[in-house]
């Protein structure tokens, strides 16, 4: 699966879709492939705040725990509740139905520090 | 640094799309199509597991059985062509390894034991060798000369019996034979038959003692490994990785060395008292501690857990009762057949009763778990 070019990325395999001051966050196709079948997503609560780079939540596959870092600072305004019953959506639709949460950004300038699709692809070697 | 080792089936597994990981310094497939899919396939159909990373020894000589009686916790007193699960222990009762013995004759006993890392390589072999002393016996390491496979699942008999020379439906559970397999046309061999060691044992729980539903473990000379693997896959059984091997064994609550068992956990603490038999005229190493614990109870016990809150149990998570730390998780997984999060744990005995609610610390949060009856899965009957 190609990494969509309209998204921004972290080298730690998170993606972000920026819509004015709201960032939708998920994990990349590469990340879900490395973890294997996701069986549980431990998402934060709406209202939780994070700084860029914080451990924000965990997604767990049958064999491993993957830490998800906050790509930008801000407050969680929505979590993807469908993942509670269908965490496997992170595998099947990593860039769409398998998104994790939405953050209201407190510092939109942080977006400049994120990678574009080509730069992220380059980190995968 | 020494490179991790590869089994004789490594190249085939890479070609088949196996996702390779380092397990105990062996490059092994953790999955092919997916852990959960492979797990369910094995429960419903049949799967082939490469277990060539495990170790295999032959103990021979007039004193083969008397020697093993001094090292093994179980009776060892089995007939020819029978298999028996055993532990070898240190004097303090801590487990060196869990293994199977397969008696061929009074003077010839095969052993199949766990894989060793590069660091622990030779652990079991040397332990046995170093205890031969005055016994008239020898031990040979066959590990790297032979490949080992498991053919497991309810369709095993249907798929395997047509290609074996012997009628394997006649083999009872915990029995074994030497037989031959007819290679499939696509398998890379010019041999007319492949000689194998075939044991009706397994690590998946897919055997119910009836003639129709048996699973097997097999070993063969390395030079036939690829042909045998291909022949098995050509029956329609699917290749299964280590991920599903782990979740299948955990649903059955089979101990995994390094997790439920180790040098710091005794056979009794691991809940495996049935593996301990007093033997007339012989003491086994560790007997004093183990028999005492068997009679008086051990300081810790093994229990099965079902996580009531959302999440996954993982090895090492701490367990609390009323705020007091009472033990830790030894293995945990999402159990695909049960669709529940289950785990095994070692705790202090006073809280062992089925139905007891406990707290498990998962990262920063306390989650509710309950002690449940084990095994979690028995063929045809779930928790």
Short mmCIF file of C-alpha atoms in Angstrom, two decimals:
data_model
loop_
_atom_site.label_atom_id
_atom_site.label_comp_id
_atom_site.label_asym_id
_atom_site.label_seq_id
_atom_site.Cartn_x
_atom_site.Cartn_y
_atom_site.Cartn_z
CA UNK A 1 0.00 0.00 0.00
CA UNK A 2 1.43 3.40 -0.93
CA UNK A 3 1.66 6.09 1.70
CA UNK A 4 -0.88 8.76 0.72
CA UNK A 5 0.83 11.97 -0.39
CA UNK A 6 -1.74 14.24 1.28
CA UNK A 7 -0.66 13.04 4.75
CA UNK A 8 2.25 13.94 7.01
CA UNK A 9 4.32 11.30 8.83
CA UNK A 10 6.54 10.59 11.80
CA UNK A 11 9.61 8.38 11.51
CA UNK A 12 7.98 6.34 14.33
CA UNK A 13 5.28 5.30 11.82
CA UNK A 14 2.35 7.55 12.68
CA UNK A 15 0.47 9.53 10.03
CA UNK A 16 -1.44 12.80 10.37
CA UNK A 17 -4.13 14.38 8.24
CA UNK A 18 -4.27 18.14 8.84
CA UNK A 19 -7.64 19.89 8.49
CA UNK A 20 -7.10 23.50 9.64
CA UNK A 21 -6.42 23.06 13.39
CA UNK A 22 -7.54 19.41 13.68
CA UNK A 23 -5.10 16.54 13.18
CA UNK A 24 -6.44 13.06 12.46
CA UNK A 25 -3.89 10.46 13.58
CA UNK A 26 -3.28 6.87 12.64
CA UNK A 27 -0.46 4.38 12.11
CA UNK A 28 1.09 3.66 8.74
CA UNK A 29 0.63 0.61 6.57
CA UNK A 30 4.23 -0.32 7.35
CA UNK A 31 3.52 -0.16 11.11
CA UNK A 32 0.43 -2.36 10.94
CA UNK A 33 2.26 -4.83 8.72
CA UNK A 34 5.14 -5.08 11.18
CA UNK A 35 2.84 -5.55 14.17
CA UNK A 36 0.61 -8.15 12.55
CA UNK A 37 -3.06 -8.62 13.37
CA UNK A 38 -4.15 -5.90 15.78
CA UNK A 39 -6.29 -7.36 18.56
CA UNK A 40 -6.62 -4.34 20.84
CA UNK A 41 -6.30 -0.57 20.65
CA UNK A 42 -5.91 1.19 23.99
CA UNK A 43 -6.96 4.70 23.11
CA UNK A 44 -6.77 7.75 25.38
CA UNK A 45 -9.89 9.54 26.62
CA UNK A 46 -11.43 12.52 24.88
CA UNK A 47 -10.09 15.57 26.70
CA UNK A 48 -6.62 14.12 27.35
CA UNK A 49 -3.78 16.45 26.31
CA UNK A 50 -0.41 15.47 24.88
CA UNK A 51 2.79 17.19 23.82
CA UNK A 52 4.40 16.30 20.53
CA UNK A 53 6.31 13.03 20.87
CA UNK A 54 4.49 11.81 24.03
CA UNK A 55 3.43 8.17 24.28
CA UNK A 56 -0.22 8.65 23.47
CA UNK A 57 -1.65 5.17 23.27
CA UNK A 58 -0.86 1.55 22.49
CA UNK A 59 -2.00 -0.83 19.84
CA UNK A 60 -1.49 -4.51 20.48
CA UNK A 61 -1.20 -7.36 18.05
CA UNK A 62 -1.29 -11.01 18.87
CA UNK A 63 2.48 -10.85 19.43
CA UNK A 64 3.53 -7.33 20.32
CA UNK A 65 2.65 -3.96 21.79
CA UNK A 66 3.12 -0.90 19.58
CA UNK A 67 3.45 2.54 21.14
CA UNK A 68 1.82 5.40 19.33
CA UNK A 69 3.39 8.84 19.76
CA UNK A 70 1.58 12.15 19.55
CA UNK A 71 2.60 13.67 16.21
CA UNK A 72 1.49 17.11 17.35
CA UNK A 73 0.61 18.76 20.67
CA UNK A 74 -3.00 19.29 21.63
CA UNK A 75 -6.19 17.87 23.09
CA UNK A 76 -7.93 14.69 22.00
CA UNK A 77 -11.36 15.66 20.68
CA UNK A 78 -12.44 12.33 19.22
CA UNK A 79 -11.35 8.69 19.39
CA UNK A 80 -12.30 6.07 16.80
CA UNK A 81 -14.78 4.04 18.80
CA UNK A 82 -15.30 1.47 16.06
CA UNK A 83 -11.82 0.14 16.94
CA UNK A 84 -13.18 -1.15 20.25
CA UNK A 85 -15.02 -3.94 18.41
CA UNK A 86 -13.02 -3.95 15.18
CA UNK A 87 -9.36 -3.23 15.99
CA UNK A 88 -8.47 -5.18 12.83
CA UNK A 89 -9.53 -2.08 10.87
CA UNK A 90 -6.08 -0.73 11.68
CA UNK A 91 -4.76 -3.56 9.50
CA UNK A 92 -7.29 -3.42 6.71
CA UNK A 93 -7.79 0.37 6.44
CA UNK A 94 -4.80 2.00 8.13
CA UNK A 95 -5.32 5.37 6.40
CA UNK A 96 -9.12 5.54 6.54
CA UNK A 97 -11.47 3.55 8.79
CA UNK A 98 -8.54 2.46 10.99
CA UNK A 99 -7.60 5.99 12.15
CA UNK A 100 -7.03 6.25 15.91
CA UNK A 101 -8.13 9.70 17.03
CA UNK A 102 -8.38 13.41 16.33
CA UNK A 103 -6.39 16.13 18.09
CA UNK A 104 -7.17 19.83 18.30
CA UNK A 105 -3.71 21.24 17.74
CA UNK A 106 -2.31 23.73 20.27
CA UNK A 107 0.72 24.56 18.12
CA UNK A 108 0.01 24.23 14.38
CA UNK A 109 3.64 25.21 13.61
CA UNK A 110 4.64 21.71 14.67
CA UNK A 111 3.26 20.44 11.36
CA UNK A 112 6.42 21.80 9.71
CA UNK A 113 8.51 19.27 11.62
CA UNK A 114 6.62 16.30 10.13
CA UNK A 115 7.77 14.24 7.14
CA UNK A 116 6.07 14.14 3.78
CA UNK A 117 5.26 10.78 2.15
CA UNK A 118 8.53 10.61 0.20
CA UNK A 119 10.67 11.47 3.23
CA UNK A 120 8.84 8.87 5.34
CA UNK A 121 9.24 6.26 2.63
CA UNK A 122 12.96 7.00 2.61
CA UNK A 123 13.18 6.17 6.36
CA UNK A 124 11.90 2.66 5.61
CA UNK A 125 15.03 1.98 3.57
CA UNK B 1 28.81 -12.13 17.18
CA UNK B 2 27.52 -15.41 15.79
CA UNK B 3 24.65 -15.22 13.33
CA UNK B 4 21.30 -16.72 14.33
CA UNK B 5 20.80 -20.24 13.04
CA UNK B 6 18.49 -21.43 10.27
CA UNK B 7 16.54 -24.67 10.07
CA UNK B 8 16.74 -26.83 6.90
CA UNK B 9 13.35 -25.36 5.92
CA UNK B 10 14.37 -21.70 6.15
CA UNK B 11 14.76 -21.11 2.40
CA UNK B 12 11.41 -22.71 1.62
CA UNK B 13 9.70 -20.66 4.32
CA UNK B 14 11.16 -17.41 3.02
CA UNK B 15 9.97 -18.30 -0.50
CA UNK B 16 6.51 -19.08 0.85
CA UNK B 17 6.27 -15.59 2.36
CA UNK B 18 6.95 -16.48 5.99
CA UNK B 19 7.68 -13.43 8.12
CA UNK B 20 10.99 -14.33 9.71
CA UNK B 21 11.91 -13.37 13.27
CA UNK B 22 14.73 -14.29 15.60
CA UNK B 23 13.44 -16.81 18.15
CA UNK B 24 16.02 -18.23 20.60
CA UNK B 25 18.70 -17.33 18.03
CA UNK B 26 16.88 -19.23 15.29
CA UNK B 27 15.52 -17.46 12.20
CA UNK B 28 11.97 -18.79 12.20
CA UNK B 29 8.66 -17.81 10.58
CA UNK B 30 6.38 -16.09 13.10
CA UNK B 31 3.54 -16.19 10.56
CA UNK B 32 2.64 -16.88 6.95
CA UNK B 33 -0.90 -15.62 6.30
CA UNK B 34 -1.56 -14.32 9.79
CA UNK B 35 -1.39 -15.57 13.36
CA UNK B 36 -5.12 -15.63 14.00
CA UNK B 37 -5.97 -17.17 10.65
CA UNK B 38 -3.32 -19.87 11.10
CA UNK B 39 -4.53 -20.54 14.63
CA UNK B 40 -8.13 -21.03 13.48
CA UNK B 41 -7.03 -23.09 10.48
CA UNK B 42 -5.18 -25.49 12.77
CA UNK B 43 -8.22 -25.84 15.05
CA UNK B 44 -10.52 -26.53 12.07
CA UNK B 45 -8.27 -28.23 9.49
CA UNK B 46 -4.57 -29.06 9.79
CA UNK B 47 -1.28 -27.19 9.93
CA UNK B 48 2.40 -27.97 9.50
CA UNK B 49 4.86 -26.51 12.00
CA UNK B 50 8.63 -26.41 11.56
CA UNK B 51 10.00 -27.33 14.97
CA UNK B 52 13.50 -28.13 13.77
CA UNK B 53 14.88 -25.57 16.21
CA UNK B 54 14.10 -28.02 19.00
CA UNK B 55 16.76 -30.47 20.19
CA UNK B 56 16.90 -34.24 19.74
CA UNK B 57 19.14 -36.73 21.52
CA UNK B 58 19.56 -40.49 21.64
CA UNK B 59 20.49 -42.16 24.90
CA UNK B 60 21.78 -45.69 24.38
CA UNK B 61 23.29 -48.51 26.40
CA UNK B 62 22.19 -51.07 28.98
CA UNK B 63 21.77 -48.32 31.59
CA UNK B 64 19.84 -45.87 29.39
CA UNK B 65 16.64 -46.22 31.44
CA UNK B 66 18.31 -46.30 34.89
CA UNK B 67 20.30 -43.15 33.95
CA UNK B 68 17.18 -41.29 32.84
CA UNK B 69 15.34 -42.34 36.00
CA UNK B 70 17.88 -40.34 38.01
CA UNK B 71 17.31 -37.22 35.90
CA UNK B 72 13.60 -37.22 34.98
CA UNK B 73 10.71 -36.31 37.28
CA UNK B 74 8.22 -38.71 35.65
CA UNK B 75 8.28 -42.52 35.91
CA UNK B 76 10.34 -43.21 32.74
CA UNK B 77 8.87 -46.70 33.21
CA UNK B 78 7.12 -46.88 29.87
CA UNK B 79 6.99 -49.63 27.28
CA UNK B 80 8.72 -49.73 23.91
CA UNK B 81 7.30 -47.29 21.35
CA UNK B 82 5.65 -45.16 24.06
CA UNK B 83 6.28 -41.48 24.73
CA UNK B 84 6.26 -39.66 28.07
CA UNK B 85 6.38 -35.99 29.06
CA UNK B 86 9.10 -35.22 31.60
CA UNK B 87 10.96 -32.47 33.42
CA UNK B 88 14.64 -32.39 34.27
CA UNK B 89 15.32 -30.35 37.39
CA UNK B 90 18.16 -28.82 39.34
CA UNK B 91 18.69 -30.00 42.94
CA UNK B 92 16.54 -27.05 44.17
CA UNK B 93 13.60 -28.18 42.01
CA UNK B 94 13.98 -25.43 39.40
CA UNK B 95 13.32 -26.76 35.91
CA UNK B 96 16.22 -27.27 33.48
CA UNK B 97 13.88 -28.17 30.66
CA UNK B 98 10.65 -29.92 29.80
CA UNK B 99 10.88 -32.64 27.19
CA UNK B 100 9.52 -35.90 25.84
CA UNK B 101 11.22 -39.26 26.09
CA UNK B 102 10.46 -41.94 23.48
CA UNK B 103 11.52 -45.45 24.43
CA UNK B 104 12.51 -47.72 21.55
CA UNK B 105 14.06 -50.47 23.63
CA UNK B 106 15.30 -50.75 27.17
CA UNK B 107 18.70 -49.66 25.85
CA UNK B 108 17.60 -46.94 23.42
CA UNK B 109 15.60 -43.84 24.34
CA UNK B 110 15.10 -40.77 22.17
CA UNK B 111 14.64 -37.34 23.73
CA UNK B 112 13.10 -34.30 22.09
CA UNK B 113 13.55 -31.12 24.10
CA UNK B 114 13.33 -27.35 23.68
CA UNK B 115 15.44 -25.17 21.44
CA UNK B 116 18.42 -23.50 23.05
CA UNK B 117 19.85 -20.06 22.38
CA UNK B 118 23.46 -19.73 21.28
CA UNK B 119 24.29 -18.96 24.89
CA UNK B 120 22.48 -21.98 26.42
CA UNK B 121 23.38 -24.33 23.55
CA UNK B 122 24.12 -27.81 24.88
CA UNK B 123 22.38 -27.23 28.24
CA UNK B 124 20.27 -30.42 28.28
CA UNK B 125 22.84 -32.52 26.42
CA UNK B 126 25.65 -31.61 28.80
CA UNK B 127 23.46 -32.06 31.87
CA UNK B 128 22.67 -35.63 30.85
CA UNK B 129 26.22 -36.34 29.67
CA UNK B 130 27.71 -34.99 32.91
CA UNK B 131 25.50 -37.34 34.95
CA UNK B 132 26.36 -40.55 33.10
CA UNK B 133 29.10 -41.34 35.62
CA UNK B 134 29.21 -45.08 36.18
CA UNK B 135 26.09 -45.77 34.13
CA UNK B 136 26.74 -47.84 31.01
CA UNK B 137 25.15 -45.36 28.63
CA UNK B 138 26.00 -42.82 25.93
CA UNK B 139 24.20 -39.76 24.60
CA UNK B 140 24.33 -38.57 21.00
CA UNK B 141 23.16 -35.14 19.84
CA UNK B 142 20.99 -35.56 16.73
CA UNK B 143 19.64 -32.00 16.79
CA UNK B 144 21.49 -30.64 13.78
CA UNK B 145 21.34 -33.88 11.77
CA UNK B 146 17.59 -34.11 11.82
CA UNK B 147 14.60 -31.90 11.03
CA UNK B 148 11.44 -31.87 13.11
CA UNK B 149 7.89 -31.10 12.01
CA UNK B 150 4.49 -31.14 13.66
CA UNK B 151 1.36 -32.10 11.71
CA UNK B 152 -1.55 -30.93 13.86
CA UNK B 153 -5.28 -30.41 13.58
CA UNK B 154 -8.50 -32.41 13.22
CA UNK B 155 -7.86 -33.23 9.55
CA UNK B 156 -4.39 -34.63 10.21
CA UNK B 157 -5.42 -38.30 10.07
CA UNK B 158 -7.35 -37.76 6.85
CA UNK B 159 -4.42 -35.97 5.15
CA UNK B 160 -1.44 -37.86 6.55
CA UNK B 161 -2.65 -41.46 6.66
CA UNK B 162 -2.85 -41.89 2.86
CA UNK B 163 0.84 -41.02 2.44
CA UNK B 164 2.27 -43.09 5.31
CA UNK B 165 3.19 -46.74 4.86
CA UNK B 166 1.79 -47.66 8.27
CA UNK B 167 -1.91 -47.24 9.11
CA UNK B 168 -1.41 -44.40 11.55
CA UNK B 169 -5.01 -44.49 12.78
CA UNK B 170 -3.80 -47.53 14.76
CA UNK B 171 -1.28 -45.45 16.71
CA UNK B 172 -2.65 -44.54 20.11
CA UNK B 173 -1.96 -41.22 21.78
CA UNK B 174 1.55 -41.01 23.33
CA UNK B 175 2.74 -43.86 21.11
CA UNK B 176 5.20 -43.64 18.23
CA UNK B 177 6.55 -45.65 15.31
CA UNK B 178 9.14 -45.63 12.55
CA UNK B 179 7.43 -45.52 9.17
CA UNK B 180 7.86 -44.13 5.66
CA UNK B 181 6.17 -41.36 3.73
CA UNK B 182 5.61 -41.43 -0.03
CA UNK B 183 6.90 -38.08 -1.35
CA UNK B 184 4.51 -36.00 -3.43
CA UNK B 185 5.35 -35.54 -7.14
CA UNK B 186 6.32 -31.88 -6.60
CA UNK B 187 8.63 -32.52 -3.67
CA UNK B 188 12.36 -32.10 -4.32
CA UNK B 189 13.56 -35.68 -3.96
CA UNK B 190 14.37 -38.74 -6.04
CA UNK B 191 13.70 -40.99 -3.03
CA UNK B 192 10.84 -43.42 -3.35
CA UNK B 193 10.10 -43.15 0.34
CA UNK B 194 11.20 -40.93 3.22
CA UNK B 195 11.89 -42.72 6.52
CA UNK B 196 10.42 -40.89 9.50
CA UNK B 197 10.00 -41.04 13.26
CA UNK B 198 6.30 -40.39 13.93
CA UNK B 199 4.85 -39.73 17.36
CA UNK B 200 1.22 -39.13 18.27
CA UNK B 201 1.92 -36.14 20.47
CA UNK B 202 1.54 -32.41 20.04
CA UNK B 203 1.41 -28.89 21.41
CA UNK B 204 -1.91 -27.70 19.96
CA UNK B 205 -4.54 -29.72 21.87
CA UNK B 206 -5.90 -31.16 18.64
CA UNK B 207 -6.11 -34.79 19.71
CA UNK B 208 -8.98 -36.47 21.52
CA UNK B 209 -7.74 -40.05 21.89
CA UNK B 210 -10.09 -41.34 19.13
CA UNK B 211 -8.58 -43.05 16.06
CA UNK B 212 -9.97 -40.36 13.75
CA UNK B 213 -8.60 -37.31 15.53
CA UNK B 214 -4.90 -37.54 16.14
CA UNK B 215 -2.06 -35.07 15.67
CA UNK B 216 1.58 -35.99 15.19
CA UNK B 217 5.15 -34.88 15.64
CA UNK B 218 7.70 -36.12 13.15
CA UNK B 219 11.44 -36.13 12.72
CA UNK B 220 13.54 -37.12 9.73
CA UNK B 221 17.06 -36.91 8.43
CA UNK B 222 17.98 -33.36 7.35
CA UNK B 223 18.48 -34.44 3.76
CA UNK B 224 14.76 -35.28 3.49
CA UNK B 225 13.50 -32.18 5.32
CA UNK B 226 12.47 -30.13 2.29
CA UNK B 227 10.87 -33.09 0.53
CA UNK B 228 8.92 -34.04 3.63
CA UNK B 229 7.77 -30.45 4.23
CA UNK B 230 6.64 -30.09 0.61
CA UNK B 231 4.89 -33.47 0.74
CA UNK B 232 3.02 -32.48 3.89
CA UNK B 233 2.00 -29.12 2.41
CA UNK B 234 0.82 -30.85 -0.77
CA UNK B 235 -1.78 -32.75 1.31
CA UNK B 236 -3.59 -29.42 1.75
CA UNK B 237 -2.32 -28.69 5.25
CA UNK B 238 -1.10 -25.09 5.65
CA UNK B 239 2.24 -23.86 6.99
CA UNK B 240 1.86 -22.39 10.48
CA UNK B 241 4.25 -19.96 12.16
CA UNK B 242 5.50 -19.64 15.72
CA UNK B 243 2.88 -17.01 16.55
CA UNK B 244 0.01 -19.45 16.19
CA UNK B 245 2.07 -22.21 17.78
CA UNK B 246 2.21 -20.00 20.88
CA UNK B 247 -1.47 -19.02 20.93
CA UNK B 248 -2.56 -22.63 20.28
CA UNK B 249 -0.50 -23.96 23.18
CA UNK B 250 -1.60 -21.16 25.47
CA UNK B 251 -5.31 -21.91 24.90
CA UNK B 252 -4.50 -25.45 26.08
CA UNK B 253 -2.41 -24.09 28.99
CA UNK B 254 0.66 -26.03 27.91
CA UNK B 255 3.72 -24.61 29.65
CA UNK B 256 6.40 -22.92 27.54
CA UNK B 257 9.93 -23.11 28.89
CA UNK B 258 11.28 -19.65 29.68
CA UNK B 259 7.80 -18.48 30.65
CA UNK B 260 5.77 -20.91 32.81
CA UNK B 261 8.90 -22.92 33.53
CA UNK B 262 12.46 -21.84 34.24
CA UNK B 263 15.33 -22.45 36.63
CA UNK B 264 13.52 -20.36 39.24
CA UNK B 265 10.14 -22.12 39.00
CA UNK B 266 9.65 -25.70 40.19
CA UNK B 267 7.53 -28.35 38.48
CA UNK B 268 5.02 -28.10 41.34
CA UNK B 269 4.82 -24.29 41.22
CA UNK B 270 4.10 -24.63 37.50
CA UNK B 271 1.09 -26.80 38.40
CA UNK B 272 2.55 -29.92 36.82
CA UNK B 273 2.54 -32.28 39.80
CA UNK B 274 1.31 -35.08 37.55
CA UNK B 275 4.73 -35.08 35.87
CA UNK B 276 6.28 -36.19 39.16
CA UNK B 277 6.44 -39.89 40.09
CA UNK B 278 8.37 -41.44 42.91
CA UNK B 279 10.46 -44.26 41.50
CA UNK B 280 11.30 -47.40 43.43
CA UNK B 281 14.96 -47.63 44.24
CA UNK B 282 15.93 -44.40 42.47
CA UNK B 283 15.91 -40.74 43.39
CA UNK B 284 15.79 -38.08 40.68
CA UNK B 285 17.64 -34.82 40.97
CA UNK B 286 15.38 -32.26 42.64
CA UNK B 287 13.20 -34.96 44.17
CA UNK B 288 13.51 -33.77 47.76
CA UNK B 289 12.20 -30.27 47.09
CA UNK B 290 9.64 -31.34 44.53
CA UNK B 291 8.08 -34.15 46.56
CA UNK B 292 7.94 -31.92 49.64
CA UNK B 293 6.14 -29.23 47.62
CA UNK B 294 3.84 -31.82 46.10
CA UNK B 295 2.73 -32.95 49.58
CA UNK B 296 2.88 -29.69 51.53
CA UNK B 297 2.14 -27.21 48.76
CA UNK B 298 4.47 -24.81 46.97
CA UNK B 299 5.08 -21.15 47.88
CA UNK B 300 3.57 -20.14 44.53
CA UNK B 301 1.01 -21.69 42.21
CA UNK B 302 0.14 -21.41 38.55
CA UNK B 303 -3.32 -20.14 37.61
CA UNK B 304 -5.27 -19.28 34.48
CA UNK B 305 -6.59 -15.74 34.06
CA UNK B 306 -9.28 -14.19 31.95
CA UNK B 307 -8.98 -10.41 31.62
CA UNK B 308 -12.40 -8.87 32.29
CA UNK B 309 -11.44 -5.33 31.26
CA UNK B 310 -10.31 -4.58 27.72
CA UNK B 311 -6.68 -5.23 26.96
CA UNK B 312 -4.12 -7.97 26.46
CA UNK B 313 -2.22 -9.82 29.17
CA UNK B 314 1.55 -9.92 28.61
CA UNK B 315 4.39 -11.68 30.34
CA UNK B 316 5.73 -9.80 33.34
CA UNK B 317 2.63 -7.77 34.19
CA UNK B 318 2.25 -7.58 37.96
CA UNK B 319 -0.79 -9.01 39.73
CA UNK B 320 -2.36 -7.46 42.83
CA UNK B 321 -5.06 -8.45 45.32
CA UNK B 322 -6.42 -5.67 47.53
CA UNK B 323 -3.38 -3.56 46.67
CA UNK B 324 -0.83 -6.24 47.60
CA UNK B 325 1.43 -7.63 44.87
CA UNK B 326 0.88 -11.40 44.70
CA UNK B 327 2.50 -12.51 41.44
CA UNK B 328 2.95 -11.93 37.75
CA UNK B 329 1.74 -13.01 34.33
CA UNK B 330 3.92 -15.68 32.68
CA UNK B 331 2.19 -15.70 29.26
CA UNK B 332 -0.78 -13.92 27.77
CA UNK B 333 -2.55 -13.57 24.49
CA UNK B 334 -5.79 -12.86 22.73
CA UNK B 335 -7.16 -16.39 22.37
CA UNK B 336 -8.59 -16.66 18.86
CA UNK B 337 -10.79 -19.73 19.47
CA UNK B 338 -12.26 -18.28 22.66
CA UNK B 339 -12.21 -14.63 21.54
CA UNK B 340 -11.07 -13.69 25.04
CA UNK B 341 -7.90 -12.35 26.56
CA UNK B 342 -6.34 -15.13 28.59
CA UNK B 343 -3.09 -15.65 30.39
CA UNK B 344 -1.19 -17.85 32.77
CA UNK B 345 0.21 -16.44 35.98
CA UNK B 346 2.20 -17.48 39.00
CA UNK B 347 0.78 -16.20 42.30
CA UNK B 348 0.78 -16.89 46.05
CA UNK B 349 -1.49 -19.85 46.83
CA UNK B 350 -4.03 -18.15 49.10
CA UNK B 351 -5.71 -16.40 46.17
CA UNK B 352 -5.75 -19.35 43.77
CA UNK B 353 -9.49 -20.22 43.86
CA UNK B 354 -11.35 -20.16 40.54
CA UNK B 355 -13.56 -17.08 40.48
CA UNK B 356 -11.16 -14.87 42.48
CA UNK B 357 -10.98 -11.37 41.05
CA UNK B 358 -7.52 -9.83 40.80
CA UNK B 359 -5.98 -6.63 39.45
CA UNK B 360 -3.39 -6.73 36.71
CA UNK B 361 -1.21 -3.68 36.19
CA UNK B 362 -1.08 -2.93 32.48
CA UNK B 363 1.26 0.00 32.01
CA UNK B 364 -0.18 2.67 34.35
CA UNK B 365 -3.66 1.20 34.75
CA UNK B 366 -5.11 -1.53 36.95
CA UNK B 367 -7.37 -3.90 35.02
CA UNK B 368 -9.73 -6.55 36.41
CA UNK B 369 -9.02 -10.20 35.78
CA UNK B 370 -10.60 -13.37 37.16
CA UNK B 371 -9.06 -16.76 37.84
CA UNK B 372 -10.63 -19.35 35.56
CA UNK B 373 -10.48 -23.10 35.20
CA UNK B 374 -7.65 -24.44 33.03
CA UNK B 375 -7.18 -25.45 30.29
CA UNK B 376 -8.99 -22.61 28.55
CA UNK B 377 -9.57 -24.83 25.52
CA UNK B 378 -10.16 -28.54 25.25
CA UNK B 379 -11.08 -29.91 21.86
CA UNK B 380 -14.86 -29.47 21.55
CA UNK B 381 -15.26 -27.74 24.91
CA UNK B 382 -14.44 -24.10 25.66
CA UNK B 383 -14.50 -21.97 28.81
#
